[in-house]
Each structure stands twice: as C-alpha cells, then as structure tokens.
Amino acid sequence: MNNTFYPTIIIGAGQAGLAIAHYLHKDNRDFIILEKDQVASGWINRYDCLKLITPNPFNYMPGAAIETAEKFPAKEDVVKFLQNYASAFMDRIFEGTKVNTVSKPEKHFIIETNKGNFECRNLIVSSGYYATPFIPPLAYGLSRDVVQMHSLHYRNLGSFPDRKLNIAVIGSANSGISIAKELSTKHNVSLFEGNLKRFPRKLLGIDIFWWFKLIGIFKIGRHSRLGKKMSNKLMFVGDATYGLYPKALSKKHGFDLFARLTKCEGNLLTDSEGRKVNVDGIVWATGFRTNYHKFIQLDIFGDKNSVIHDRGVTSIENLYFMGLKWQYNINSFLLFGVGRDAEYIYNYMVQKNTFDTPKKQNEILIS
C-alpha cells in the first residue's frame, strides 16, 4: 500500500489544531492537517444561540483575537475568526479526511483515512476533547414517541415540531440553560439540574474572569498541589457556569426546574426528589466523552480511556496531544489557553530536533 509522507501531521482543524499549526507555519515547517469535516466544524455544528462563556478580551489565539462589539462573541463570530485564522495555511488543510486508525508499526506513524494512507514522523492529535455525545443509559426507558436529541444535534426552535410541546432539557450547564431559555419562548420546558460548580458573573462589578486572571488561576499547573485539588474536584472552566442560576432563570423565563433525573419510563420522567413530568421531547445536554481510544492503536490510555501525558507529551516518541482538559491548566481547551500549550509542544519538538528528516514532502513510500 502507498503511504503519502509528511514530516508532521495534525489531526483536527479546530482551535487546538490551528494553534499548533500557527507555530509550524510561522517557522516554515512542513506539515498538513487532516480534518474529517471542515475548519471549525466543532463550532459550526453547535446550536445557533451559543455564545462564549469568556468575555472579550479573553478570546484570542497566537497572533490574532476575535474582533466584535459584543462582550460575549456568538458562535458565528468564533467560526469566522477560526476560518480567517486558518486561511494563512489553508493549502495544508485536507478537509473531508476522516482518520480511521493510527498505528506505529515501526519508526513512523501510519494514519489510515477515507482518502488513503498517510505516514509521518511527528503526530499531533487535536481532534477535540468533546468528540462523542453522551446520553445516559436510563434513556432506554423512554417511549419511541418521545422526540429526543443530544445538544450537539439541537440547532434552534426548528429542531422540534412546530406545535407547543412539553420538552425536558437534561443538564443545567451553559448549553442546557441556553437551550432551555430558547425553547421556553415556544414550549413548556422542564430543566433537570446536574451537580455543577456555579460562579457569579461579576464580583464588585468586575467580570469573574478578570478576578481569575488577577489571582493567578490561569497560571496554576495541573501537577501543582492546588492544581491537583482543582482537577480532582472537576473544577473545569467548561463544566462550570457563570452568572447562570437555574432557580432565578426559571422564574424569569418561565420554565420548570427539577432535580437530577433518575428515571425514564415511557413519557414520564422522575427526578431525585420524586417529582414527575410527562414529556413529548428531550434535549440531552449531558456532555461528551472522548473517542481517542477508538482510532489510536497505541498504549497511551489509562483509567476511563484517558490519555496518559505530561503537558500533551506522551510516552510514545513524537506523539503529542492538543486541546485536552487540564492539559496544563484550567483553560487549556479554551481559545486563550490553547496558544500557551501549542507553544510548549512546538518548543519541545524543536528541542528534540524532531523535524530533522531527510524525506521530502509528498514522497511516496512503498510499505
């Protein structure tokens, strides 16, 4: 089988992949990006009313920042920003190229895709921490009559039939609350809460992110004593809410508030306090799971298929990751955090001289 060789290959053209590509491109390194869909597809495919939880000017990447008059950029602002960011090296991005397997039989990585096989010396996986939608097993108890979807597949009010329905939103993080607010303008909505860390949006009139920056939260490494405590308690930025308190919002927007969902039976949902509600539809805002273990055939996984790494560097020579939760600290998978991790990975590669290879771009190898 013929393998097309490139010294460095990045899997995924989201913010993490584009950030490391920025450093490679800046130093005229030879690389390509394999993207199963299109640039910024992780944002394009989300619900329309999505807005960032981070205020400007915390929305930037190496060499560029989101320019918008809005304090919290909308989904379309992020998509436009990332597409413009990628334009500098768009010829290096192979869109519509889905990676099926990654292996390393000998010195180089072999990447099998729907558009042929590739080979590389350096492999950077940045295919997204939020890859596979998670729906809890209790959903199997639902009637087939219930229209249900994960928040990944919800777009707007048009996602449900054009009549008034009883809809439950399961999960009260940022996505769940945003979707519940929108659906409540047309439907009877029940929001089922989860166990989350909730922060105020402002303290003394100043946005909480400025306070985080002031006290050094964004500098706390995952291996420090405090970092270990924070990560062990699941105090992730993306898993917390800011200024979103379900009880107050339910009164303001007219949706009903329930405790944690414990049972689904037919059209009837029951929460942990024994309260029940009949529903016609459900949006599962219940998060995601990683899927690296499904296509990477290498011994780098620990408990619950988590990637074993140190700041994105794995025990497999020349295999790196970008965009992991707590890759280095609490903001590693946010726009303004990926740049620091990308710079670290790139400098690590330079110090190891991993770019020193005699093979040329597009050389065809026979294996």
CSV table of C-alpha atoms in Angstrom, one decimal:
chain,number,residue,atom,x,y,z
A,1,MET,CA,0.0,0.0,0.0
A,2,ASN,CA,1.2,3.5,-0.8
A,3,ASN,CA,1.6,6.0,2.0
A,4,THR,CA,1.9,9.7,1.5
A,5,PHE,CA,4.6,11.0,3.8
A,6,TYR,CA,4.7,14.3,5.6
A,7,PRO,CA,7.2,15.1,8.4
A,8,THR,CA,4.4,16.4,10.7
A,9,ILE,CA,0.6,15.6,10.6
A,10,ILE,CA,-2.0,17.2,12.8
A,11,ILE,CA,-5.4,15.6,13.2
A,12,GLY,CA,-8.2,18.1,13.6
A,13,ALA,CA,-8.7,21.7,12.4
A,14,GLY,CA,-10.3,23.2,15.5
A,15,GLN,CA,-8.8,25.8,17.7
A,16,ALA,CA,-6.2,23.5,19.2
A,17,GLY,CA,-5.0,22.1,15.8
A,18,LEU,CA,-4.9,25.6,14.3
A,19,ALA,CA,-2.9,26.9,17.2
A,20,ILE,CA,-0.1,24.4,16.8
A,21,ALA,CA,-0.3,24.8,13.0
A,22,HIS,CA,0.3,28.5,13.6
A,23,TYR,CA,3.8,27.8,15.1
A,24,LEU,CA,4.7,25.3,12.5
A,25,HIS,CA,3.7,27.6,9.7
A,26,LYS,CA,5.5,30.6,11.2
A,27,ASP,CA,8.8,28.6,11.1
A,28,ASN,CA,8.1,27.2,7.6
A,29,ARG,CA,7.8,23.6,8.9
A,30,ASP,CA,6.4,21.0,6.5
A,31,PHE,CA,3.0,19.8,7.9
A,32,ILE,CA,-0.6,19.1,7.0
A,33,ILE,CA,-3.9,18.9,8.9
A,34,LEU,CA,-6.3,16.1,8.4
A,35,GLU,CA,-9.9,17.3,9.2
A,36,LYS,CA,-12.9,14.9,8.9
A,37,ASP,CA,-15.3,17.8,8.2
A,38,GLN,CA,-14.2,21.4,7.7
A,39,VAL,CA,-12.3,24.1,9.6
A,40,ALA,CA,-14.1,25.0,12.9
A,41,SER,CA,-16.7,22.3,12.4
A,42,GLY,CA,-16.9,21.8,16.2
A,43,TRP,CA,-18.4,25.3,16.4
A,44,ILE,CA,-20.4,25.2,13.2
A,45,ASN,CA,-22.3,22.1,14.3
A,46,ARG,CA,-23.4,23.6,17.6
A,47,TYR,CA,-26.7,25.2,18.5
A,48,ASP,CA,-27.3,28.7,16.9
A,49,CYS,CA,-27.8,30.7,20.1
A,50,LEU,CA,-24.4,29.6,21.6
A,51,LYS,CA,-22.2,32.3,23.0
A,52,LEU,CA,-18.8,32.1,24.6
A,53,ILE,CA,-18.6,32.0,28.4
A,54,THR,CA,-15.3,34.0,28.2
A,55,PRO,CA,-15.7,37.8,27.7
A,56,ASN,CA,-13.6,39.9,25.3
A,57,PRO,CA,-10.6,40.4,25.5
A,58,PHE,CA,-10.1,36.8,26.7
A,59,ASN,CA,-11.0,35.4,23.2
A,60,TYR,CA,-7.7,35.2,21.3
A,61,MET,CA,-5.1,32.8,19.9
A,62,PRO,CA,-1.5,33.3,19.0
A,63,GLY,CA,-1.3,36.3,16.7
A,64,ALA,CA,-5.0,37.2,16.5
A,65,ALA,CA,-8.1,38.0,18.5
A,66,ILE,CA,-11.8,37.9,17.9
A,67,GLU,CA,-13.0,41.3,16.9
A,68,THR,CA,-16.6,42.0,17.8
A,69,ALA,CA,-18.5,44.7,19.6
A,70,GLU,CA,-20.3,42.0,21.6
A,71,LYS,CA,-18.9,41.3,25.1
A,72,PHE,CA,-19.5,37.6,24.6
A,73,PRO,CA,-18.9,36.5,21.0
A,74,ALA,CA,-21.5,34.5,19.3
A,75,LYS,CA,-21.0,31.2,17.5
A,76,GLU,CA,-20.7,32.8,14.1
A,77,ASP,CA,-18.0,35.2,15.4
A,78,VAL,CA,-15.9,32.2,16.5
A,79,VAL,CA,-16.4,30.4,13.2
A,80,LYS,CA,-15.4,33.4,11.2
A,81,PHE,CA,-12.4,34.0,13.4
A,82,LEU,CA,-11.1,30.4,13.1
A,83,GLN,CA,-11.7,30.3,9.4
A,84,ASN,CA,-9.8,33.5,8.9
A,85,TYR,CA,-7.1,32.2,11.2
A,86,ALA,CA,-6.7,29.1,9.0
A,87,SER,CA,-6.6,31.0,5.8
A,88,ALA,CA,-2.8,31.6,6.2
A,89,PHE,CA,-2.2,27.8,5.7
A,90,MET,CA,-5.4,26.6,4.1
A,91,ASP,CA,-3.5,24.7,1.4
A,92,ARG,CA,-2.2,22.5,4.2
A,93,ILE,CA,-5.6,21.5,5.5
A,94,PHE,CA,-7.2,18.4,4.0
A,95,GLU,CA,-10.9,18.8,4.7
A,96,GLY,CA,-13.3,15.8,4.5
A,97,THR,CA,-10.5,13.4,5.5
A,98,LYS,CA,-11.6,11.1,8.3
A,99,VAL,CA,-9.0,9.3,10.3
A,100,ASN,CA,-9.9,5.6,10.8
A,101,THR,CA,-6.9,4.3,12.6
A,102,VAL,CA,-3.5,5.4,13.9
A,103,SER,CA,-0.7,2.9,14.4
A,104,LYS,CA,3.1,2.9,14.7
A,105,PRO,CA,4.4,-0.4,13.5
A,106,GLU,CA,8.0,0.9,13.3
A,107,LYS,CA,9.6,4.3,13.2
A,108,HIS,CA,6.8,6.3,11.7
A,109,PHE,CA,3.1,6.7,12.4
A,110,ILE,CA,0.7,5.2,9.8
A,111,ILE,CA,-2.6,7.0,9.5
A,112,GLU,CA,-5.4,5.3,7.6
A,113,THR,CA,-8.1,7.6,6.3
A,114,ASN,CA,-11.1,7.5,4.0
A,115,LYS,CA,-8.8,9.2,1.4
A,116,GLY,CA,-5.8,6.9,1.6
A,117,ASN,CA,-3.0,6.3,4.0
A,118,PHE,CA,-0.5,8.8,5.4
A,119,GLU,CA,2.8,8.4,7.1
A,120,CYS,CA,4.6,10.9,9.4
A,121,ARG,CA,7.4,11.2,11.9
A,122,ASN,CA,5.5,13.6,14.2
A,123,LEU,CA,1.8,13.2,15.0
A,124,ILE,CA,-0.2,15.8,16.9
A,125,VAL,CA,-3.7,14.7,17.8
A,126,SER,CA,-6.1,17.7,18.3
A,127,SER,CA,-9.4,16.1,17.2
A,128,GLY,CA,-11.4,17.5,20.0
A,129,TYR,CA,-11.9,16.6,23.6
A,130,TYR,CA,-15.7,16.7,23.1
A,131,ALA,CA,-15.9,14.1,20.4
A,132,THR,CA,-18.7,11.7,21.3
A,133,PRO,CA,-22.1,12.8,22.6
A,134,PHE,CA,-23.0,11.1,25.9
A,135,ILE,CA,-26.6,10.1,26.7
A,136,PRO,CA,-27.1,8.2,29.9
A,137,PRO,CA,-28.4,4.6,29.8
A,138,LEU,CA,-31.6,5.5,31.5
A,139,ALA,CA,-32.8,7.0,28.2
A,140,TYR,CA,-33.6,3.4,27.0
A,141,GLY,CA,-36.7,3.5,29.2
A,142,LEU,CA,-38.2,6.3,27.0
A,143,SER,CA,-41.1,5.7,24.7
A,144,ARG,CA,-40.4,5.8,21.0
A,145,ASP,CA,-43.0,8.6,20.8
A,146,VAL,CA,-40.6,11.0,22.6
A,147,VAL,CA,-38.6,13.2,20.3
A,148,GLN,CA,-35.1,13.2,21.7
A,149,MET,CA,-31.7,14.6,20.6
A,150,HIS,CA,-28.4,15.4,22.1
A,151,SER,CA,-27.5,19.1,22.5
A,152,LEU,CA,-24.9,18.5,19.7
A,153,HIS,CA,-27.8,18.0,17.3
A,154,TYR,CA,-30.1,20.7,18.5
A,155,ARG,CA,-29.9,23.9,16.4
A,156,ASN,CA,-32.8,26.1,17.2
A,157,LEU,CA,-36.6,26.1,17.7
A,158,GLY,CA,-37.0,24.4,14.3
A,159,SER,CA,-35.4,21.3,15.7
A,160,PHE,CA,-38.8,20.3,17.2
A,161,PRO,CA,-42.2,20.1,15.5
A,162,ASP,CA,-44.0,23.4,15.0
A,163,ARG,CA,-46.5,23.0,17.8
A,164,LYS,CA,-46.4,23.5,21.6
A,165,LEU,CA,-44.7,20.6,23.3
A,166,ASN,CA,-43.7,19.6,26.8
A,167,ILE,CA,-39.9,19.4,26.5
A,168,ALA,CA,-37.3,18.4,29.1
A,169,VAL,CA,-33.7,19.7,29.0
A,170,ILE,CA,-31.4,17.3,30.9
A,171,GLY,CA,-28.4,19.1,32.2
A,172,SER,CA,-28.0,22.7,33.6
A,173,ALA,CA,-24.6,23.7,32.4
A,174,ASN,CA,-24.1,26.5,29.9
A,175,SER,CA,-25.6,24.6,26.9
A,176,GLY,CA,-28.6,23.2,28.9
A,177,ILE,CA,-29.6,26.6,30.3
A,178,SER,CA,-29.1,28.4,26.9
A,179,ILE,CA,-31.3,25.8,25.1
A,180,ALA,CA,-33.9,25.8,27.9
A,181,LYS,CA,-34.2,29.6,27.7
A,182,GLU,CA,-34.7,29.5,23.9
A,183,LEU,CA,-37.2,26.6,24.0
A,184,SER,CA,-39.2,28.3,26.7
A,185,THR,CA,-40.2,31.0,24.2
A,186,LYS,CA,-42.4,28.5,22.4
A,187,HIS,CA,-42.8,25.3,24.5
A,188,ASN,CA,-43.4,24.1,28.1
A,189,VAL,CA,-39.9,23.4,29.3
A,190,SER,CA,-38.6,21.4,32.3
A,191,LEU,CA,-34.9,21.8,33.2
A,192,PHE,CA,-33.3,19.0,35.1
A,193,GLU,CA,-30.3,20.1,37.1
A,194,GLY,CA,-26.9,18.5,37.5
A,195,ASN,CA,-24.1,18.8,40.0
A,196,LEU,CA,-22.1,21.7,38.8
A,197,LYS,CA,-19.8,24.4,40.1
A,198,ARG,CA,-21.5,27.8,39.7
A,199,PHE,CA,-19.7,31.1,39.8
A,200,PRO,CA,-21.1,34.6,39.8
A,201,ARG,CA,-20.7,36.5,36.5
A,202,LYS,CA,-19.3,39.5,38.4
A,203,LEU,CA,-17.7,40.4,41.7
A,204,LEU,CA,-17.7,44.1,42.8
A,205,GLY,CA,-18.9,44.9,39.3
A,206,ILE,CA,-15.9,43.2,37.6
A,207,ASP,CA,-16.2,40.0,35.4
A,208,ILE,CA,-15.1,36.9,37.2
A,209,PHE,CA,-12.6,36.0,34.5
A,210,TRP,CA,-10.6,39.2,35.4
A,211,TRP,CA,-10.5,38.1,39.0
A,212,PHE,CA,-9.3,34.6,37.9
A,213,LYS,CA,-6.5,36.3,36.0
A,214,LEU,CA,-5.7,38.7,38.8
A,215,ILE,CA,-5.3,36.0,41.4
A,216,GLY,CA,-3.4,33.7,39.0
A,217,ILE,CA,-5.9,30.9,38.5
A,218,PHE,CA,-4.9,30.6,34.8
A,219,LYS,CA,-1.2,30.0,35.9
A,220,ILE,CA,-1.9,27.1,38.2
A,221,GLY,CA,-0.4,23.9,36.6
A,222,ARG,CA,-2.1,20.6,36.8
A,223,HIS,CA,0.8,19.0,38.8
A,224,SER,CA,0.9,21.6,41.5
A,225,ARG,CA,-0.7,20.9,44.8
A,226,LEU,CA,-3.6,23.3,44.1
A,227,GLY,CA,-3.9,22.2,40.5
A,228,LYS,CA,-4.3,18.6,41.6
A,229,LYS,CA,-7.1,19.6,44.0
A,230,MET,CA,-8.9,21.6,41.4
A,231,SER,CA,-8.7,19.0,38.7
A,232,ASN,CA,-9.7,16.2,41.0
A,233,LYS,CA,-12.8,18.1,42.0
A,234,LEU,CA,-13.7,18.6,38.4
A,235,MET,CA,-13.4,22.3,38.7
A,236,PHE,CA,-13.1,22.8,34.9
A,237,VAL,CA,-14.0,26.1,33.3
A,238,GLY,CA,-16.2,24.5,30.7
A,239,ASP,CA,-18.1,22.4,33.3
A,240,ALA,CA,-18.9,25.5,35.5
A,241,THR,CA,-21.5,28.2,34.9
A,242,TYR,CA,-21.0,31.9,35.3
A,243,GLY,CA,-23.9,34.1,36.4
A,244,LEU,CA,-26.4,31.3,35.4
A,245,TYR,CA,-28.5,30.3,38.4
A,246,PRO,CA,-31.3,28.0,37.4
A,247,LYS,CA,-33.8,29.0,40.1
A,248,ALA,CA,-33.7,32.7,39.1
A,249,LEU,CA,-33.7,31.9,35.4
A,250,SER,CA,-36.6,29.6,35.7
A,251,LYS,CA,-38.7,32.4,37.2
A,252,LYS,CA,-37.5,34.9,34.5
A,253,HIS,CA,-38.0,32.6,31.5
A,254,GLY,CA,-41.0,30.6,32.7
A,255,PHE,CA,-39.5,27.0,32.7
A,256,ASP,CA,-39.9,24.5,35.5
A,257,LEU,CA,-37.0,23.4,37.5
A,258,PHE,CA,-36.3,19.8,38.5
A,259,ALA,CA,-33.6,18.0,40.5
A,260,ARG,CA,-31.3,15.4,38.9
A,261,LEU,CA,-33.1,12.9,36.6
A,262,THR,CA,-33.2,9.4,38.0
A,263,LYS,CA,-35.8,7.5,35.9
A,264,CYS,CA,-37.3,7.5,32.4
A,265,GLU,CA,-40.4,5.3,31.8
A,266,GLY,CA,-42.4,5.8,28.7
A,267,ASN,CA,-43.1,9.6,28.5
A,268,LEU,CA,-42.7,10.0,32.3
A,269,LEU,CA,-39.5,11.5,33.8
A,270,THR,CA,-38.8,11.3,37.6
A,271,ASP,CA,-36.2,13.4,39.5
A,272,SER,CA,-34.2,12.6,42.6
A,273,GLU,CA,-36.9,14.2,44.8
A,274,GLY,CA,-39.7,12.1,43.3
A,275,ARG,CA,-41.2,14.8,41.2
A,276,LYS,CA,-42.6,13.7,37.8
A,277,VAL,CA,-43.4,15.2,34.5
A,278,ASN,CA,-44.7,13.9,31.2
A,279,VAL,CA,-42.8,15.0,28.1
A,280,ASP,CA,-43.0,15.0,24.3
A,281,GLY,CA,-39.4,15.7,23.7
A,282,ILE,CA,-35.9,15.8,25.4
A,283,VAL,CA,-32.7,17.6,24.8
A,284,TRP,CA,-29.8,15.7,26.4
A,285,ALA,CA,-27.3,18.4,27.5
A,286,THR,CA,-25.3,15.7,29.2
A,287,GLY,CA,-21.9,16.3,27.9
A,288,PHE,CA,-19.4,14.4,25.8
A,289,ARG,CA,-16.9,11.6,26.0
A,290,THR,CA,-13.5,11.3,24.3
A,291,ASN,CA,-13.0,8.8,21.5
A,292,TYR,CA,-9.3,8.8,21.0
A,293,HIS,CA,-9.1,5.1,22.1
A,294,LYS,CA,-11.4,4.2,19.2
A,295,PHE,CA,-8.9,5.1,16.5
A,296,ILE,CA,-5.5,5.3,18.1
A,297,GLN,CA,-4.0,1.8,18.4
A,298,LEU,CA,-1.2,2.7,20.8
A,299,ASP,CA,-0.6,2.0,24.5
A,300,ILE,CA,-1.3,5.6,25.9
A,301,PHE,CA,-4.5,5.2,27.7
A,302,GLY,CA,-5.3,5.0,31.4
A,303,ASP,CA,-8.5,4.8,33.5
A,304,LYS,CA,-11.7,5.5,31.6
A,305,ASN,CA,-9.6,5.7,28.4
A,306,SER,CA,-8.0,8.9,29.5
A,307,VAL,CA,-4.8,9.9,27.6
A,308,ILE,CA,-1.6,9.5,29.7
A,309,HIS,CA,0.6,12.5,29.1
A,310,ASP,CA,2.6,15.3,30.5
A,311,ARG,CA,1.5,18.7,29.0
A,312,GLY,CA,0.5,16.9,25.9
A,313,VAL,CA,3.7,14.9,25.5
A,314,THR,CA,3.1,11.1,25.6
A,315,SER,CA,5.4,8.1,26.2
A,316,ILE,CA,5.2,7.3,22.5
A,317,GLU,CA,8.1,9.1,20.8
A,318,ASN,CA,6.9,12.0,18.7
A,319,LEU,CA,3.2,11.6,19.6
A,320,TYR,CA,1.6,14.7,21.1
A,321,PHE,CA,-1.9,15.9,22.0
A,322,MET,CA,-3.5,19.4,22.0
A,323,GLY,CA,-6.8,20.6,23.4
A,324,LEU,CA,-7.1,18.3,26.4
A,325,LYS,CA,-8.9,19.3,29.6
A,326,TRP,CA,-6.3,20.3,32.1
A,327,GLN,CA,-3.5,19.7,29.5
A,328,TYR,CA,-1.6,22.1,31.6
A,329,ASN,CA,-4.1,24.1,33.5
A,330,ILE,CA,-7.8,25.1,33.8
A,331,ASN,CA,-8.0,27.0,30.4
A,332,SER,CA,-6.1,24.6,28.2
A,333,PHE,CA,-9.1,23.8,26.0
A,334,LEU,CA,-10.3,27.4,25.7
A,335,LEU,CA,-9.4,29.8,22.9
A,336,PHE,CA,-7.0,31.8,25.1
A,337,GLY,CA,-5.4,28.7,26.6
A,338,VAL,CA,-4.5,26.7,23.5
A,339,GLY,CA,-1.8,29.1,22.4
A,340,ARG,CA,0.4,28.5,25.5
A,341,ASP,CA,0.1,24.7,25.1
A,342,ALA,CA,0.8,24.9,21.4
A,343,GLU,CA,3.9,27.0,22.1
A,344,TYR,CA,5.1,24.5,24.7
A,345,ILE,CA,4.6,21.5,22.3
A,346,TYR,CA,6.3,23.3,19.4
A,347,ASN,CA,9.3,24.3,21.5
A,348,TYR,CA,9.5,20.7,22.9
A,349,MET,CA,9.6,19.4,19.3
A,350,VAL,CA,12.3,21.9,18.3
A,351,GLN,CA,14.5,21.0,21.3
A,352,LYS,CA,14.1,17.3,20.4
A,353,ASN,CA,15.0,18.1,16.8
A,354,THR,CA,12.0,16.0,15.7
A,355,PHE,CA,11.9,18.0,12.4
A,356,ASP,CA,15.2,16.6,11.3
A,357,THR,CA,14.2,14.2,8.5
A,358,PRO,CA,15.7,13.5,5.0
A,359,LYS,CA,12.4,12.8,3.4
A,360,LYS,CA,10.6,15.4,1.3
A,361,GLN,CA,7.0,16.4,1.2
A,362,ASN,CA,4.7,14.2,-0.8
A,363,GLU,CA,7.4,11.5,-1.2
A,364,ILE,CA,5.6,8.2,-1.9
A,365,LEU,CA,6.8,5.3,0.2
A,366,ILE,CA,6.2,1.6,-0.6
A,367,SER,CA,5.3,-0.4,2.5
